[in-house]
Each structure stands twice: as C-alpha cells, then as structure tokens.
PDB file of C-alpha atoms in Angstrom:
ATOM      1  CA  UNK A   1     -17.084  12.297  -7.003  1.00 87.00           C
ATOM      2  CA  UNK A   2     -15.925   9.242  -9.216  1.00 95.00           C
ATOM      3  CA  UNK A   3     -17.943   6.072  -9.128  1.00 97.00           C
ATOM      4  CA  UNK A   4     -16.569   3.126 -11.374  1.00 98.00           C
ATOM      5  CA  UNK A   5     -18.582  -0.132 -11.178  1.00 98.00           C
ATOM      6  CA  UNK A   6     -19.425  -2.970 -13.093  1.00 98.00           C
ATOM      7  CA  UNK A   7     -16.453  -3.641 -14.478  1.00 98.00           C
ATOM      8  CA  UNK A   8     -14.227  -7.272 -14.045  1.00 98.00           C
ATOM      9  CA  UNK A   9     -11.232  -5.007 -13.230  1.00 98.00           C
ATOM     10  CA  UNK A  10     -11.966  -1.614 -11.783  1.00 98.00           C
ATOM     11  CA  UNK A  11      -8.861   0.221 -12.077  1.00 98.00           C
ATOM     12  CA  UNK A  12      -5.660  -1.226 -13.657  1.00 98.00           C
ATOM     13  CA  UNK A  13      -2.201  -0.214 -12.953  1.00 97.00           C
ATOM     14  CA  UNK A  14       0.371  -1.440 -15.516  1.00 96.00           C
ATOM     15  CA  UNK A  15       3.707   0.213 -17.189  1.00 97.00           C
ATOM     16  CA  UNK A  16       4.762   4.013 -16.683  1.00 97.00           C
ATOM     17  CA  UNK A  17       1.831   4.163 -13.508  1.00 96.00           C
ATOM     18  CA  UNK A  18       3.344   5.494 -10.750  1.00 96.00           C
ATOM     19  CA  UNK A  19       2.805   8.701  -8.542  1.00 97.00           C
ATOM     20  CA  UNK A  20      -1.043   8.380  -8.866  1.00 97.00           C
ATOM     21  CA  UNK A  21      -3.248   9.475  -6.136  1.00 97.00           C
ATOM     22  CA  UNK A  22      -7.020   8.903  -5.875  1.00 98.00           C
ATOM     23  CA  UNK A  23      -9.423  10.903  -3.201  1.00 98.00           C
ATOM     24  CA  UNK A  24     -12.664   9.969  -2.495  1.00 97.00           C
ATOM     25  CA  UNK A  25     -13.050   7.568  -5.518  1.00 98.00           C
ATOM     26  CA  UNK A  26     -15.997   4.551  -5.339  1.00 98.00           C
ATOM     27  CA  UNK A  27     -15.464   1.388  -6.509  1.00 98.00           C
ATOM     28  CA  UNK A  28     -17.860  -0.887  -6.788  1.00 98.00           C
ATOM     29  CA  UNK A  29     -19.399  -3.839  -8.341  1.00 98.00           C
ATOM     30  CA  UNK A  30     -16.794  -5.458  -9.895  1.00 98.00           C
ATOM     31  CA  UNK A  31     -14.722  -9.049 -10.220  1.00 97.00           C
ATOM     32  CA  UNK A  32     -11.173  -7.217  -8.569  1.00 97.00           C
ATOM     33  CA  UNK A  33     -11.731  -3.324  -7.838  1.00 98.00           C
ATOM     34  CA  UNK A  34      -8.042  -2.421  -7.772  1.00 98.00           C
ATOM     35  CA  UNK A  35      -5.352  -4.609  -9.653  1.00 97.00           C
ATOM     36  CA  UNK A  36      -1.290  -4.151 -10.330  1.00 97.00           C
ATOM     37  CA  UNK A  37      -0.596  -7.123 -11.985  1.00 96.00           C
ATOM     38  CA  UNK A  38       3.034  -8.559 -12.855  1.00 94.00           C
ATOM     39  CA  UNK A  39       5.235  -8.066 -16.319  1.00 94.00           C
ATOM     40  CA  UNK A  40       5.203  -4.005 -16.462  1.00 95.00           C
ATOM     41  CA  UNK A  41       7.711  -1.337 -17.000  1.00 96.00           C
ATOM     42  CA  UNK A  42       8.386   1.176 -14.925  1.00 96.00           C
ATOM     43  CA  UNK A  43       5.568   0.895 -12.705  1.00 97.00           C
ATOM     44  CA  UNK A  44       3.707   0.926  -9.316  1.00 96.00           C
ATOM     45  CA  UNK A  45       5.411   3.857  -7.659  1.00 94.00           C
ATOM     46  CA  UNK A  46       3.121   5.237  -4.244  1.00 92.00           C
ATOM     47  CA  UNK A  47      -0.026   4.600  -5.690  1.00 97.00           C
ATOM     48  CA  UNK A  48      -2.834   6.205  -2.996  1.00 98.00           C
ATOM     49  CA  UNK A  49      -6.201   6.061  -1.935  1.00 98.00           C
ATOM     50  CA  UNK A  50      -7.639   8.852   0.179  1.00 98.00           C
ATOM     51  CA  UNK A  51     -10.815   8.529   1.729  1.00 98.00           C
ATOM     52  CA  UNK A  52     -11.795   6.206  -0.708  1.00 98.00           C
ATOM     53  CA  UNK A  53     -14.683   2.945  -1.084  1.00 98.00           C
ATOM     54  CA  UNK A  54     -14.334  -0.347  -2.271  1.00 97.00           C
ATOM     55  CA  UNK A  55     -17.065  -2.782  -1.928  1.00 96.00           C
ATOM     56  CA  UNK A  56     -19.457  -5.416  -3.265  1.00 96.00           C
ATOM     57  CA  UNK A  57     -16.920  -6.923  -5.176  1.00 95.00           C
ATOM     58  CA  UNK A  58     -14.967 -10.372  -5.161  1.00 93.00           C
ATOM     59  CA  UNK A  59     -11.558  -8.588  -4.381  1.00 92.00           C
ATOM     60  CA  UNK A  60     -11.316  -5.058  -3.347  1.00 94.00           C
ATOM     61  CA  UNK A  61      -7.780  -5.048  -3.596  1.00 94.00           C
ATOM     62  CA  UNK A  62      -4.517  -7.440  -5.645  1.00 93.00           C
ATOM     63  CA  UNK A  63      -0.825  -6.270  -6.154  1.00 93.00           C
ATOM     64  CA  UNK A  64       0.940  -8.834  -8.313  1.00 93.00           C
ATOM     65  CA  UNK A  65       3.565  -6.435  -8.875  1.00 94.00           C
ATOM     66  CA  UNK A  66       6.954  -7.362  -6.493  1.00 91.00           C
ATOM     67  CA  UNK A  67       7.935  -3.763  -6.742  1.00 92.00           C
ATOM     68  CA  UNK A  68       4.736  -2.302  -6.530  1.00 95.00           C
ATOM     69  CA  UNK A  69       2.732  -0.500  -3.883  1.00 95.00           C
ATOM     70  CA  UNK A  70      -0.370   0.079  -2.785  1.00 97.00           C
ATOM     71  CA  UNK A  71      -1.441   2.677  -0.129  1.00 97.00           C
ATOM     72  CA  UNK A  72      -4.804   3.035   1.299  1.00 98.00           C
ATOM     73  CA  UNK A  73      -5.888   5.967   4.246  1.00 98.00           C
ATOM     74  CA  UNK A  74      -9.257   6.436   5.608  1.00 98.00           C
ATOM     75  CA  UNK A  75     -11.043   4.008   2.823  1.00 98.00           C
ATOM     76  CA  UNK A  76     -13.519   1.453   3.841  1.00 96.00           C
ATOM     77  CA  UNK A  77     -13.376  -1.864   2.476  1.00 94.00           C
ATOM     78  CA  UNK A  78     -16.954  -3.229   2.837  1.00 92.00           C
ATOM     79  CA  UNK A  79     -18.849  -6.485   1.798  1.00 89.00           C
ATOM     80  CA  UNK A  80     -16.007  -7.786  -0.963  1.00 90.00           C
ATOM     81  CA  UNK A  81     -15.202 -12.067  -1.296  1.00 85.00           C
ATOM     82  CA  UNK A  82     -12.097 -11.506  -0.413  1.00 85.00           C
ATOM     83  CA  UNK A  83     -10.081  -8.262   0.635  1.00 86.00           C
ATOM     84  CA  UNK A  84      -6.385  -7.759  -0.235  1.00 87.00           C
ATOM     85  CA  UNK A  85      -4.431 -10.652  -1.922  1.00 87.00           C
ATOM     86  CA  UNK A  86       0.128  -9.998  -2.498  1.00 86.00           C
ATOM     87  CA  UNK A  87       1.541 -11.845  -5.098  1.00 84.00           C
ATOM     88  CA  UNK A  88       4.748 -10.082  -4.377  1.00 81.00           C
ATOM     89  CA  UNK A  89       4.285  -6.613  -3.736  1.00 88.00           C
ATOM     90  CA  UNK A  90       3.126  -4.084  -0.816  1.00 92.00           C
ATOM     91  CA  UNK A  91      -0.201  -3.299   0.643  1.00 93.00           C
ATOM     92  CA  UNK A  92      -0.284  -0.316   3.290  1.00 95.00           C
ATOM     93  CA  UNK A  93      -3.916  -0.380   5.118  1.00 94.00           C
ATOM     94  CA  UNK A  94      -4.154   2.747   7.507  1.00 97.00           C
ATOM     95  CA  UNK A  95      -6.892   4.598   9.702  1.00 97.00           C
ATOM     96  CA  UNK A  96      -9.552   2.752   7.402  1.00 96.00           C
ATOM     97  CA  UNK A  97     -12.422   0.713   7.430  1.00 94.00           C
ATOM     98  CA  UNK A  98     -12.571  -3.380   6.737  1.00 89.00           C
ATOM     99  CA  UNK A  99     -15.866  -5.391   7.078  1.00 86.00           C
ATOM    100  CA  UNK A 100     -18.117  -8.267   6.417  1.00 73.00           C
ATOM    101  CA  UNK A 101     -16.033 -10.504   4.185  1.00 62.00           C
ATOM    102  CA  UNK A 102     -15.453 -14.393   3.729  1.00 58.00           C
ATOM    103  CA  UNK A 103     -11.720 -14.224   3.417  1.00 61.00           C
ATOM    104  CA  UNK A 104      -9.443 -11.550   4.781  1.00 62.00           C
ATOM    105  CA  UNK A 105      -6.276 -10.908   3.568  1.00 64.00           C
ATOM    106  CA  UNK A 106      -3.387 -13.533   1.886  1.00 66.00           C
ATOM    107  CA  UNK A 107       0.642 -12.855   0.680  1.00 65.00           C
ATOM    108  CA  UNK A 108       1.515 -15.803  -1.580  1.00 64.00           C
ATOM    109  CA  UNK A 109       4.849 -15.307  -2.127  1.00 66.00           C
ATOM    110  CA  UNK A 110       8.177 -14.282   0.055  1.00 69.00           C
ATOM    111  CA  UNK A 111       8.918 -10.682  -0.020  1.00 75.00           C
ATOM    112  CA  UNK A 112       4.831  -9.931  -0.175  1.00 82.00           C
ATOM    113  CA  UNK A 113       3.411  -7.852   2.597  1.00 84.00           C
ATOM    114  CA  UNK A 114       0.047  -6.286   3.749  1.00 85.00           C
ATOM    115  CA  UNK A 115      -0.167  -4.151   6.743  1.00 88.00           C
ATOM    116  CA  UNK A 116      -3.379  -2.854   8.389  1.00 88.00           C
ATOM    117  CA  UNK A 117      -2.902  -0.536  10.970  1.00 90.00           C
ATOM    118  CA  UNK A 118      -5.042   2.092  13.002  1.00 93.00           C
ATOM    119  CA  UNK A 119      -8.355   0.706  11.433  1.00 91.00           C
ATOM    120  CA  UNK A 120     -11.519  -1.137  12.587  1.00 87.00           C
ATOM    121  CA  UNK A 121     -11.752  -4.987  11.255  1.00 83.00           C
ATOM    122  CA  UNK A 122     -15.533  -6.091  11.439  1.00 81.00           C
ATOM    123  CA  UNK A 123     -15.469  -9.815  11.111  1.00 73.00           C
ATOM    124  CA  UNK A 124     -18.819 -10.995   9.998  1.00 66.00           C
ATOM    125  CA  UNK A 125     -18.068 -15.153   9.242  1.00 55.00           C
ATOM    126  CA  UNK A 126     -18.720 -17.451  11.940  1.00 50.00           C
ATOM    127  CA  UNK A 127     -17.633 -20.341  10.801  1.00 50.00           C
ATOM    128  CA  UNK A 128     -15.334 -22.131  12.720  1.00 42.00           C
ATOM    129  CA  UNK A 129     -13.357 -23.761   9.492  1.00 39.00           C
ATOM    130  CA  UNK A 130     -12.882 -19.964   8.273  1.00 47.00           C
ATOM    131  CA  UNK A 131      -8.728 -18.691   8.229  1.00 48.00           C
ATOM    132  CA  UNK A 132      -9.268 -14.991   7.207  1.00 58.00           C
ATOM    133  CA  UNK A 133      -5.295 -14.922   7.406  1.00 62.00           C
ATOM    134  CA  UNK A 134      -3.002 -17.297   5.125  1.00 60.00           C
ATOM    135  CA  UNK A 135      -0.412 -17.203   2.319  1.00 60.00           C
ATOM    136  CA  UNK A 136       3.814 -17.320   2.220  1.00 64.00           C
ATOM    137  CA  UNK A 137       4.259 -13.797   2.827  1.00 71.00           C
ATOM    138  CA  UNK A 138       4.566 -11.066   5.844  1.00 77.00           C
ATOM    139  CA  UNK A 139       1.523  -9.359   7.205  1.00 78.00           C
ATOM    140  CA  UNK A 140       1.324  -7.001  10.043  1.00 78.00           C
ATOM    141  CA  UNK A 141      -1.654  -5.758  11.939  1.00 79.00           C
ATOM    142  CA  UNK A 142      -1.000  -2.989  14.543  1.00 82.00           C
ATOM    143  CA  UNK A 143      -3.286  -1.234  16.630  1.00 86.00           C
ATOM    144  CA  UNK A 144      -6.697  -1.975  15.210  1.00 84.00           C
ATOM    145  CA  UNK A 145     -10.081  -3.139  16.749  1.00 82.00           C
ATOM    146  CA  UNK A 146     -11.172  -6.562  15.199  1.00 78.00           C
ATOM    147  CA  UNK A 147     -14.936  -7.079  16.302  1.00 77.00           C
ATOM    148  CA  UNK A 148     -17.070 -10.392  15.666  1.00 67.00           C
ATOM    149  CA  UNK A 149     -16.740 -13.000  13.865  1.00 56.00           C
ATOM    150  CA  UNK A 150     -14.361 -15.757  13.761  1.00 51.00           C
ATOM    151  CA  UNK A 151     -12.531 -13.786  16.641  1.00 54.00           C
ATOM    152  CA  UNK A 152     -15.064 -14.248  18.828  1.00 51.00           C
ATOM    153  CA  UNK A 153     -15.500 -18.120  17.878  1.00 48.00           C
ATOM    154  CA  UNK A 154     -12.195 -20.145  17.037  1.00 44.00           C
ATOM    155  CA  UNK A 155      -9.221 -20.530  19.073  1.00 43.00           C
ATOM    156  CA  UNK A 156      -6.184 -19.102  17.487  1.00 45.00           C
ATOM    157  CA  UNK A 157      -4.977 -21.942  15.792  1.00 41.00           C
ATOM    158  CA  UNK A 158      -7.742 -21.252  13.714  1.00 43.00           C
ATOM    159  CA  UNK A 159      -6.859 -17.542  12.352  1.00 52.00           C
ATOM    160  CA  UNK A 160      -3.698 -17.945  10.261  1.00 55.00           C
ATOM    161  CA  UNK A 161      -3.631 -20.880   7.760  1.00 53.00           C
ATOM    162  CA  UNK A 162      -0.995 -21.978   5.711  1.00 57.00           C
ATOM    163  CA  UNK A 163       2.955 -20.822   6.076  1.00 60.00           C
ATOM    164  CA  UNK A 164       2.289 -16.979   6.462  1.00 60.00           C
ATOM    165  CA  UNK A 165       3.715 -14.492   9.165  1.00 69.00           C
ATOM    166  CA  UNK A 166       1.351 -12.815  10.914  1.00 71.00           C
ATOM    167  CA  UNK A 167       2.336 -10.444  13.641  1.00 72.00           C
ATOM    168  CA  UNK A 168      -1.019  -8.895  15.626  1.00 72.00           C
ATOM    169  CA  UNK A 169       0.617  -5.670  18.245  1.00 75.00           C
ATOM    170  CA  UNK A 170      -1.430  -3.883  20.212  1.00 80.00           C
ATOM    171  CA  UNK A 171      -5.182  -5.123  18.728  1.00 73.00           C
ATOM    172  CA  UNK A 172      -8.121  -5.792  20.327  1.00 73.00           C
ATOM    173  CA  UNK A 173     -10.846  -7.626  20.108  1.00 70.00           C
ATOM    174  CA  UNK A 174     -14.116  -7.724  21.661  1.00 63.00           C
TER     175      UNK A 174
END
C-alpha cells in the first residue's frame, strides 16, 4: 500500500500525465491531496482512483485543467476543508464515500463539472449559513444517500449558493 502525507500538494498532474491509474493509494495530511492545475501539455487523460483515501486535508481533490479529468470509484473522502473544487475541468465521483467536511463541492467556471453518483454523502456542518454547493459550473448528484447535516437543517434555498447548476435525481436524505 502507498501512503503519501504531509505534503502541500499530494500528487501533481501536469504535462505528458495521462492514462494513470491509482488503487488503493492514501492520501493524507496535506494542503490539496490531488491537483491538475492549468498551463500543461498534453495532459490529464482518465486519470483514476480505485478504492482509494483522501482525508485530513484542506482539499482532497482540484482540477484546474479544462481538458482534464478526474475519476474516482469506491474512495472515501473523509474529514478534508473542502472536497472537490473545477476550475474548468471534470470530476467523476462514483460508488464512494464523502464525509464530515465544511464545504462540499464548487465549479467556478462554465464548462466545469463534478458528478457524485452511487455514493453516501455524510454531512456533518450544522450551520444554517453553510452552502456546501456553489460555483459557475455544472454539478450532478444521482442516486446517493446524503445523511445529516445542513440537509437536515436549512431549507433548500440554503444548499446551492452562487450561479451554479445543481441537478439532485433520485437522492435521499434522511
């Protein structure tokens, strides 16, 4: 097994990275655990995480990259700031694992786009002020169980901030 921690950037995807696929890798402990910033060559090509951890970091996860990719399956994504940010590129979220963060997920730019599907959202932040959704980008989440949380103490006006799409199909909430 691979554990990589204590680093400000835990793994770094930029020019000629593409076709890369990580299985049952830790990341922990650091400022951003997985990052694909902007500016590269040739670059960010099905990048995958299998069975993988992120967690007790500030962000698990930030694609910069507009024709970049990231895809995640049965990971868990525990106890970061802030979980998956899209400057401009993909984020695929599937049969995983999400919990007890401040600040959920945010696409800041058109043509950015996170989806979570099939996976269990644990929503640990009461506050009523707290938009775990926002940004100027698409997100999609479909078929998931969101438990606690701000789900279980705002109205909805209160999940999605800012200009961002947010389509919820077929998740519940309890």
């Amino acid at each position: 097994k691979i554990n990589i921690h204590d680093f400000n950037v835990g793994i770094k995807y930029t020019s000629y990275c593409y076709l890369i696929r990580h299985i049952g890798v830790d990341i922990f402990d650091c400022g951003t655990c997985v990052l694909m910033p902007s500016g590269g060559a040739d670059y960010g090509e099905n990048i995958l995480f299998l069975g993988c951890a992120l967690y007790n970091s500030g962000l698990a996860i930030h694609n910069q990259n507009p024709n970049g990719s990231f895809r995640f399956t049965n990971c868990s994504v525990d106890y970061n700031s802030s979980v998956m940010i899209s400057d401009g590129g993909h984020i695929f979220f599937d049969n995983g694992h999400i919990e007890g963060v401040h600040e959920y997920t945010s696409t800041t730019k058109d043509g950015s786009y996170i989806s979570v599907t099939n996976s269990t959202l644990v929503m640990n932040n009461t506050e009523s002020s707290h938009v775990p959704f926002k940004g100027g980008g698409d997100m999609l989440f479909s078929n998931n169980h969101i438990a606690g949380g701000t789900f279980g103490s705002v109205n909805r006006h209160n999940l999605v901030g800012d200009n961002s799409t947010v389509k919820f199909d077929n998740s519940k909430s309890y």
